[in-house]
XYZ file of C-alpha atoms in Angstrom:
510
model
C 107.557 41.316 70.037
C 109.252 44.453 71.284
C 107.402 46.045 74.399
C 109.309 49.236 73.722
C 109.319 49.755 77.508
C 111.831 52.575 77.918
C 109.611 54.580 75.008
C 106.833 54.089 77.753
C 108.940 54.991 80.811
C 108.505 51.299 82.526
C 111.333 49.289 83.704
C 111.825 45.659 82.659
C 111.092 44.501 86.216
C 107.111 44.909 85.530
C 107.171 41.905 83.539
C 108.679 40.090 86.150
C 105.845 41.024 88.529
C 106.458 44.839 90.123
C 102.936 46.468 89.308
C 101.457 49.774 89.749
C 98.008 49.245 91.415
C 96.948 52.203 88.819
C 98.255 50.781 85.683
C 96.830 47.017 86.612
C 94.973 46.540 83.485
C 98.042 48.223 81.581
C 100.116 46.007 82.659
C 98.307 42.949 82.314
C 97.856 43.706 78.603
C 101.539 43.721 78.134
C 102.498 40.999 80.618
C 100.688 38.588 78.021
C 102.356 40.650 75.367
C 105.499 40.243 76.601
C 104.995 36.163 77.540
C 104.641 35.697 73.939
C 101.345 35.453 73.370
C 100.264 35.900 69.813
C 97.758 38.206 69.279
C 97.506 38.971 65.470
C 98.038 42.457 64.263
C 95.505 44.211 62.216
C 96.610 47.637 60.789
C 93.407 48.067 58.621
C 90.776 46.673 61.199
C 93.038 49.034 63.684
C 92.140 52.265 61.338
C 88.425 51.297 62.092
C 88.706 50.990 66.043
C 90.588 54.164 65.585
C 87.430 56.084 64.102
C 84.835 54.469 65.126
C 83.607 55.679 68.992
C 83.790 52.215 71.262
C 81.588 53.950 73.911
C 78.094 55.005 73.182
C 77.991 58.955 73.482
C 81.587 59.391 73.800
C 84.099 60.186 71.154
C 86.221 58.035 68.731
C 90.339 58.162 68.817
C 90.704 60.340 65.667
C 88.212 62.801 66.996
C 89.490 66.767 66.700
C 89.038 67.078 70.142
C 91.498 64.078 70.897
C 94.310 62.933 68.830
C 92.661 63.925 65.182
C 92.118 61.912 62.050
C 95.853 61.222 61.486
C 98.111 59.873 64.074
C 101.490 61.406 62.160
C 100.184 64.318 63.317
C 100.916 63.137 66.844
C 98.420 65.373 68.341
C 98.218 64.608 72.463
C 100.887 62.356 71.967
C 99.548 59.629 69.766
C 102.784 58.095 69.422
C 103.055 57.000 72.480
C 100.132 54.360 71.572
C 102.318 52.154 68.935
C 101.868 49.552 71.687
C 99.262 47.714 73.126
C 100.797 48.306 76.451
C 101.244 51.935 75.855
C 97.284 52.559 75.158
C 96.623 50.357 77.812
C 98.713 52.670 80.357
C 96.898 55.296 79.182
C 93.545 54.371 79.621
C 94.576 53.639 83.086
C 96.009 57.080 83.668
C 94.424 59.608 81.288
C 91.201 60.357 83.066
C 89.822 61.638 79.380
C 90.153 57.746 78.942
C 88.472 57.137 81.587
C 85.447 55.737 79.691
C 87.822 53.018 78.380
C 88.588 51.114 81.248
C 87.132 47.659 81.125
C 85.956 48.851 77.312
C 88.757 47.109 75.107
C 90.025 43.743 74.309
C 93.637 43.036 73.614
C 92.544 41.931 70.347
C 91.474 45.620 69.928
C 94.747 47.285 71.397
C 96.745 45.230 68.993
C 94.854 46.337 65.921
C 95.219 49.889 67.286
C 98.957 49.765 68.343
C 99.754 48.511 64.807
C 97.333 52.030 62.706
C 99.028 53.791 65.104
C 102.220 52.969 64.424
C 102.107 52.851 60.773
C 98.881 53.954 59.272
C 99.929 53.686 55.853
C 100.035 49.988 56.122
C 96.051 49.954 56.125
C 94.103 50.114 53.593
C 90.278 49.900 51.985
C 87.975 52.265 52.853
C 87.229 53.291 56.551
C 83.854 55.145 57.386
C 84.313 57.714 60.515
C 81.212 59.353 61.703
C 81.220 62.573 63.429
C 79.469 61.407 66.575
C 77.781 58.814 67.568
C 74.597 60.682 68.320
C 72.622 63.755 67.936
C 70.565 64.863 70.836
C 67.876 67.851 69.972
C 66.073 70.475 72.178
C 62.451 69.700 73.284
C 60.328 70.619 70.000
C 56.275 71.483 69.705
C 54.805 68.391 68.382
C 54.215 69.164 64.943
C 56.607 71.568 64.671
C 60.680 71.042 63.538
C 63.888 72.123 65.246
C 66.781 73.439 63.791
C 68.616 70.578 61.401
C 71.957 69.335 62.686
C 74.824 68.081 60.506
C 76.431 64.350 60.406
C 80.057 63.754 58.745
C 80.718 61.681 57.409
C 84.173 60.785 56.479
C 86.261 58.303 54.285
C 89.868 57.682 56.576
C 91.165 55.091 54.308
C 93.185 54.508 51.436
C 90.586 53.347 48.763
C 87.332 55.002 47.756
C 84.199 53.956 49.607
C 80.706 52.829 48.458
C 77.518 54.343 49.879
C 74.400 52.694 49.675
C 71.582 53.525 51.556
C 70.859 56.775 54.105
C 67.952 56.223 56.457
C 66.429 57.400 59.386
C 64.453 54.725 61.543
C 61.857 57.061 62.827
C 59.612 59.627 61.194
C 59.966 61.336 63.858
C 63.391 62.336 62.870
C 63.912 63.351 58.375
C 66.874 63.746 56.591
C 66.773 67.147 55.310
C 70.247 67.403 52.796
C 72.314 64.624 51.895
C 75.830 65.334 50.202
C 76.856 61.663 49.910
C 76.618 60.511 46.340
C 77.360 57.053 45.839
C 81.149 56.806 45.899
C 83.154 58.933 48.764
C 86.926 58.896 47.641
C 89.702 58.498 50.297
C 89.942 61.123 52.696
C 86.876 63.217 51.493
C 83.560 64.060 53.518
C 79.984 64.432 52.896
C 77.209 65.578 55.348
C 73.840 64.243 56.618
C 71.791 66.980 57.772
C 68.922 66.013 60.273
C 65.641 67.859 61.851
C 63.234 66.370 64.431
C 59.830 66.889 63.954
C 58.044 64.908 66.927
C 54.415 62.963 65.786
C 53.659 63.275 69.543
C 54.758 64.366 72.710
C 57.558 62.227 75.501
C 60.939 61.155 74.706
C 61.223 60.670 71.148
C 64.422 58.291 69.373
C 66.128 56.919 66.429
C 68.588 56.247 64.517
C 70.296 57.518 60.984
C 72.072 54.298 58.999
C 74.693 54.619 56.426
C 74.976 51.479 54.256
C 78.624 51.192 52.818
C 81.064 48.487 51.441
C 83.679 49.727 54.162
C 84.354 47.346 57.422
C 81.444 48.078 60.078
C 78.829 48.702 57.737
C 76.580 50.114 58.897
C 77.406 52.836 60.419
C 74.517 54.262 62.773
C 74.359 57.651 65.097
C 71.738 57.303 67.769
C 69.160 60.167 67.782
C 67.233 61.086 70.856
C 64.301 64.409 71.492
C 61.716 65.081 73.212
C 57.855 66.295 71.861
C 56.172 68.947 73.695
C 52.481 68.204 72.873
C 50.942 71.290 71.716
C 47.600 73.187 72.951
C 44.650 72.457 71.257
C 41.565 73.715 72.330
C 37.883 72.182 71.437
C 34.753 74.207 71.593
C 31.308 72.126 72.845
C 28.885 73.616 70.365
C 29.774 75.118 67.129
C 26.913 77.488 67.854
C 24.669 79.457 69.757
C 21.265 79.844 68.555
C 18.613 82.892 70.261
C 15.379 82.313 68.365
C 12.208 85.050 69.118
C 13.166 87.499 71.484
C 11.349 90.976 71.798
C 12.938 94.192 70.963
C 15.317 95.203 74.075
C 14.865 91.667 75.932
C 17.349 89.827 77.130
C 17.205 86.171 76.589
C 18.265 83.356 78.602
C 21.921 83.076 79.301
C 23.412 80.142 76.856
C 27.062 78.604 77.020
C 29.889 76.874 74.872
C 32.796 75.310 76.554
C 36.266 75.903 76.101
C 38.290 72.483 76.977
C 42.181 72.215 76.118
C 42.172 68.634 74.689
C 46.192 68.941 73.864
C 49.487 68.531 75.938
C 50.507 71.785 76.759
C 49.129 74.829 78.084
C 47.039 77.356 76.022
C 47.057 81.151 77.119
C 43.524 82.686 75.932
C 44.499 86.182 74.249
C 41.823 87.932 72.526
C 38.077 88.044 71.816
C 36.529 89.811 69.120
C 34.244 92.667 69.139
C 30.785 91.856 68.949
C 27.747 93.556 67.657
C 25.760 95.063 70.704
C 22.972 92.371 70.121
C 25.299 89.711 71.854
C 26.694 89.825 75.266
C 29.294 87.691 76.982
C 27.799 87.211 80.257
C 29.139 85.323 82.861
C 31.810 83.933 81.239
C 35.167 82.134 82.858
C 36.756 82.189 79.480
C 38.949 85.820 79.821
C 41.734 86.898 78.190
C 44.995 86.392 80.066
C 43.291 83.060 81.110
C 45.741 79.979 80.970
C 44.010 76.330 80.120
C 46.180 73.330 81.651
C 45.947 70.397 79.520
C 42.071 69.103 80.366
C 41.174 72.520 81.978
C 37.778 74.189 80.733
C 36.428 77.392 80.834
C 32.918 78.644 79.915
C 32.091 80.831 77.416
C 28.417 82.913 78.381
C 26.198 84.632 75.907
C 22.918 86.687 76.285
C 21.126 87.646 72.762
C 19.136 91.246 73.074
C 18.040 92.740 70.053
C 18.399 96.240 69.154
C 16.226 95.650 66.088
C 13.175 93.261 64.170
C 14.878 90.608 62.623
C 18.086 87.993 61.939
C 21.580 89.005 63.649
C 24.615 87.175 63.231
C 27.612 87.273 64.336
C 30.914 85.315 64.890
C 33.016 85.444 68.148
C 37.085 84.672 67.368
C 38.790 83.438 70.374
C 42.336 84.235 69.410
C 45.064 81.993 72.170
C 48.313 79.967 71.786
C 47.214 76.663 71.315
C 47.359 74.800 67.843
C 45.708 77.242 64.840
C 45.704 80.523 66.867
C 42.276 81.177 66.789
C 38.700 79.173 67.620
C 35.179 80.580 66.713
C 31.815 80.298 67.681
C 29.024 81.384 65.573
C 26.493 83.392 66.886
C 22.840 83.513 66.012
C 19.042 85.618 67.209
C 16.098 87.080 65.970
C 14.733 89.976 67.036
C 10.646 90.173 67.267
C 8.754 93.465 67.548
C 7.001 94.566 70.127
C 3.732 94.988 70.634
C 2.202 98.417 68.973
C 3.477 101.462 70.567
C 5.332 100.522 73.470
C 8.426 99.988 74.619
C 10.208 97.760 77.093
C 10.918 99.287 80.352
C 14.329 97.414 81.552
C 15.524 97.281 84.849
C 19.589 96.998 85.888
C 21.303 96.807 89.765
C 24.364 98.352 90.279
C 26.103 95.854 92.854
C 28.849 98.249 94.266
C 26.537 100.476 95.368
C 23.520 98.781 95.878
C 21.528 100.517 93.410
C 18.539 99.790 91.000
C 17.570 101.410 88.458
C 15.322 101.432 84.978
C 14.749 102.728 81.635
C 13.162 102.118 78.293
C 15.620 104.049 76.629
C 16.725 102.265 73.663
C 20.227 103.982 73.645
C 20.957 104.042 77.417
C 20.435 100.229 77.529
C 22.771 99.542 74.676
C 24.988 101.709 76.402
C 24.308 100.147 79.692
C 24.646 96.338 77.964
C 28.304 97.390 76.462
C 30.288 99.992 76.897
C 32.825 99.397 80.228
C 32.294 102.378 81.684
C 28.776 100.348 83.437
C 30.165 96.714 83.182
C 29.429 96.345 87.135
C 25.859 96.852 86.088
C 23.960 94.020 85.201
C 20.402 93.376 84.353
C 18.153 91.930 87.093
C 16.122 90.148 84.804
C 12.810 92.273 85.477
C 10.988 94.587 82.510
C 7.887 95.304 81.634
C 6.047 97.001 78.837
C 5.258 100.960 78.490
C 3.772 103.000 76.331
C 6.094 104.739 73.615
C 3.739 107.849 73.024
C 0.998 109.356 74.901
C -2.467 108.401 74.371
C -5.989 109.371 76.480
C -6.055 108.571 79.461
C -2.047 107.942 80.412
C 0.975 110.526 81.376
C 4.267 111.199 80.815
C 6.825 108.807 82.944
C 8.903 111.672 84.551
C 12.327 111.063 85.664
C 14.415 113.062 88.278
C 18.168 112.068 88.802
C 19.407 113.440 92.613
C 23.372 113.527 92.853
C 25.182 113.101 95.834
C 21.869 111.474 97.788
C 23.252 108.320 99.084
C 25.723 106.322 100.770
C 28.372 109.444 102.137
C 27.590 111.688 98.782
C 28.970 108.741 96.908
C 26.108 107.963 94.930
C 22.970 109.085 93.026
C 19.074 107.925 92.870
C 16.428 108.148 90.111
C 13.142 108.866 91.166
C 9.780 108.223 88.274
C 6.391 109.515 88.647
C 3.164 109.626 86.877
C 1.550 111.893 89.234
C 1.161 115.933 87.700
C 1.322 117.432 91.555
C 4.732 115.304 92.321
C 5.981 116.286 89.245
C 5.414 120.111 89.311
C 6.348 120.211 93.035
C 10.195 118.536 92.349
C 10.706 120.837 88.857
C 10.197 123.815 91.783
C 13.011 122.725 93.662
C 15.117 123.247 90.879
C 13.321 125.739 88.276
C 16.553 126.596 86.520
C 17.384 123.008 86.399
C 20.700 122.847 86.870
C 23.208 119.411 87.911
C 23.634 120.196 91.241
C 24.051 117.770 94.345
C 21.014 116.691 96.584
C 18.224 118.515 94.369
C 15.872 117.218 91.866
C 17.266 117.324 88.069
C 14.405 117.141 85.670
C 15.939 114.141 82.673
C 12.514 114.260 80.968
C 9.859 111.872 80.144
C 10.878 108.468 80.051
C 8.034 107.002 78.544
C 4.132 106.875 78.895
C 1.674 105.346 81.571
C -1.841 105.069 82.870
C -2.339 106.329 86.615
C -3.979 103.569 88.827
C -7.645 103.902 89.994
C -7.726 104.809 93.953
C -4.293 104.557 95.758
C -3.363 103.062 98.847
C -4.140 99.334 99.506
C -7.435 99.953 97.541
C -5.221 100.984 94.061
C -6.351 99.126 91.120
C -5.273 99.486 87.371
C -8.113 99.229 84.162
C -9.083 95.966 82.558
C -6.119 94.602 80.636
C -3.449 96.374 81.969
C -0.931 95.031 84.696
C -0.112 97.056 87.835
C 3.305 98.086 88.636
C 4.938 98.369 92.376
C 6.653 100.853 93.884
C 8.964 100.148 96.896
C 11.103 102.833 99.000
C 14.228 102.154 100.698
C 13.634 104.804 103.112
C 15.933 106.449 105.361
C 14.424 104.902 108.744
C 15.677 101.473 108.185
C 18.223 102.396 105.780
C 19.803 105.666 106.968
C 21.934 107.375 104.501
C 20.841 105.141 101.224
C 17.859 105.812 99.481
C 16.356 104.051 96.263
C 13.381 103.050 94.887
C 12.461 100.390 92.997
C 9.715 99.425 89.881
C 8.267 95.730 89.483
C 5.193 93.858 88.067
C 6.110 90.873 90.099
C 3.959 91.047 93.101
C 5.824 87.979 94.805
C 9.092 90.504 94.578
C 7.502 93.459 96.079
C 6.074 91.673 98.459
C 9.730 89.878 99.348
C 11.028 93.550 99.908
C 8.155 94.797 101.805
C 9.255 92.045 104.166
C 12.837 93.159 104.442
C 12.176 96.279 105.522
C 11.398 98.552 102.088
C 8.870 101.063 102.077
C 4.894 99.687 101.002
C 4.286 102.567 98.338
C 1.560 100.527 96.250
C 0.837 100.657 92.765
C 2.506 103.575 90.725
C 1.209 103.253 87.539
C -0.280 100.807 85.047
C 1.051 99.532 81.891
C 0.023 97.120 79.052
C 0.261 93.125 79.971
């Protein structure tokens, strides 16, 4: 055999035992070529090795990017590879080859040598994929990625037979197919191929290309990874507020938002809700992001504005899997008792402040509009008289500005008594809104007047007394309030801490 060795720029003397430390496995390629040994050319098997990538994830010899489909091209120098020895110095040297080294047989290098050096002498069929595997960006479970395309390509001499195109996963679908049944010599057909992961991790396959060429089949490794999507479960598919009186708040009932999926979920949006239904302590807030297992608490407090059935439906809009979740919302609203209303008190936490009203409008307002969401409802009411009847007065209620706390805040004052009430309107006759002086905001509601006063103050037969406390300006310089309650264990609580002992104001039905 010839070794060609001045083609390859070697000197005869290698062969006698000179070596290159660089070129060792070069060399001992063509040493045995040289001695004689017979190692049987294959042209046609050649135009396969050629083709067909002999390292996983690295490209074959008739790659573009190498020395192209056809070696008359002599693209990167191809030629010089007619020999076994001369693609054997190669890999040694060319560190694009690199991946090579300890790769090959002789066997191999033979096969290729002889393609190389005439590849019109193979023939049949040869199938040359485009790479030997697709890799694809992390995907949503459930959702697809962009498709990406296979070639494949017939590099021999003789039309090829395709049989079967399959993908070993389901995680990974064919989505186009161009290969009919025959591919004729040097023609090209594409498999396209999306990932849709079933679940989340590292994700792989493999697409197989049955054909009646040598190598059959012909596979390209497929690899992904699933991001498991958001998905977030609700406890109760309901909240249910049976019997509640007109203006009442009822107890405080929850649902529980828990992100069962494998990704965060970012809550976004609530929708409005009629004023009967209030979210109340709740942990669930827009902006709020779930971890995968995190919960958050949904709170809701039924108060009807009006006798009978209200319904409503809260829609949690957030990113997690279906964009929205919904809890269904449910009270009735029972009248109250003949003429009366239900007095209502609320505490103003920044400021320390209490205050009450049986206003059906200022409590709705109170319950929703922002401007008052830092007051909350204390959980103490009591009935009152809606019109005036023998025997009880007029709930007056005076509003001073600027009485409290620096000028920063207000204080509502109520009495039943005709002499207070006469004496405040002549501080301010002309009523106007001006700081530190009594403004007259009318008659709240209606009351009976206690019998006796003092310690000694008792109300009628049937109706229940209600307590008046003072935070006075001798304990409390500089922050002034009063404060209503039928709950003598209460008054009695802030008697003890220092409020003002003013007894029973007035008397209201039970």
């Amino acid at each position: 055999m010839n070794c060609k060795w001045a083609r390859l720029g070697l000197v005869v003397s290698a062969c006698a035992g000179k070596r290159r430390r660089a070129a060792a496995a070069a060399l001992a390629v063509a040493l045995s070529l040289c001695a004689g040994a017979a190692i049987a050319q294959n042209a046609t098997n050649g135009r396969i090795l050629y083709n067909t990538p002999l390292v996983v994830n690295e490209k074959s010899c008739g790659a573009g990017s190498c020395h192209g489909p056809d070696p008359l091209q002599r693209q990167n120098r191809i030629q010089n590879g007619d020999t076994p020895g001369g693609i054997g110095l190669a890999i040694s040297r060319v560190s694009q080859m690199a991946f090579l080294r300890g790769n090959t047989t002789g066997a191999q290098l033979a096969d290729l040598a002889a393609y190389i050096a005439d590849p019109a002498s193979a023939s049949g069929p040869v199938a040359s994929l485009s790479t030997p595997s697709l890799s694809f960006a992390p995907t949503v479970v459930g959702a697809s990625s962009a498709a990406q395309a296979i070639t494949l390509t017939n590099t021999g001499n003789l039309a090829m037979a395709i049989g079967a195109v399959s993908a070993s996963n389901t995680d990974f679908s064919i989505t186009s197919n161009t290969c009919a049944s025959t591919l004729a010599a040097a023609a090209s057909c594409v498999i396209s191929v999306a990932f849709t992961p079933k679940q989340g991790g590292a994700r792989s396959g493999e697409i197989s290309v049955l054909h009646d060429a040598p190598g059959s089949p012909s596979t390209v490794v497929l690899e992904g990874s699933g991001i498991g999507v958001g998905t977030l479960a609700i406890s109760v598919p309901a909240l249910s507020f049976p019997g509640y009186s007109i203006g009442q708040a009822s107890t405080r009932e929850r649902a529980i938002l828990t992100n069962v999926g494998g990704s965060p979920v970012s809550l976004a949006s609530f929708s409005e809700l009629p004023s009967s239904f209030l979210l109340r302590g709740s942990s669930c807030v827009v902006g709020l992001s779930l971890a995968p297992g995190a919960s958050c608490e949904i709170g809701v407090v039924f108060v009807p504005r009006s006798v009978g059935d209200t319904r409503a439906r809260l829609v949690i809009g957030h990113s997690g899997q279906s964009g929205i979740t919904e809890l269904a919302l449910e009270g009735r609203g029972v009248a109250l008792p003949a003429d009366t209303r239900l007095m209502v008190e609320y505490f103003f936490a920044p400021l320390g402040y209490y205050f009450i009203t049986s206003r059906s409008n200022e409590q709705e307002g109170i319950d929703t509009l922002p401007a008052f969401a830092d007051f909350e409802r204390t959980g103490e009411t009591f009935l009152v008289y809606a019109t005036q009847s023998v025997g009880s007065e007029g709930i007056a209620r005076f509003y001073f500005d600027q009485i409290a706390r620096n000028r920063t805040r207000g204080s509502h004052f109520y009495t039943l008594i005709p002499g207070e009430k006469q004496g405040l309107i002549g501080l301010n006759p002309s009523n106007q809104f001006l700081p530190r002086v009594p403004f007259y905001e009318g008659i709240d509601s209606y009351a009976q007047l206690p019998n006796g006063s003092g310690a000694s103050a008792s109300c009628p037969a049937g109706l229940q007394p209600i307590y008046r406390l003072f935070r006075g300006n001798v304990r409390f310089p500089d922050d002034p309030n009063h404060r209503f309650t039928p709950n003598r264990n209460l008054y009695l609580s802030f008697v003890a801490a220092g409020w003002d002992d003013e007894g029973i104001a007035f008397c209201v039905p039970q």
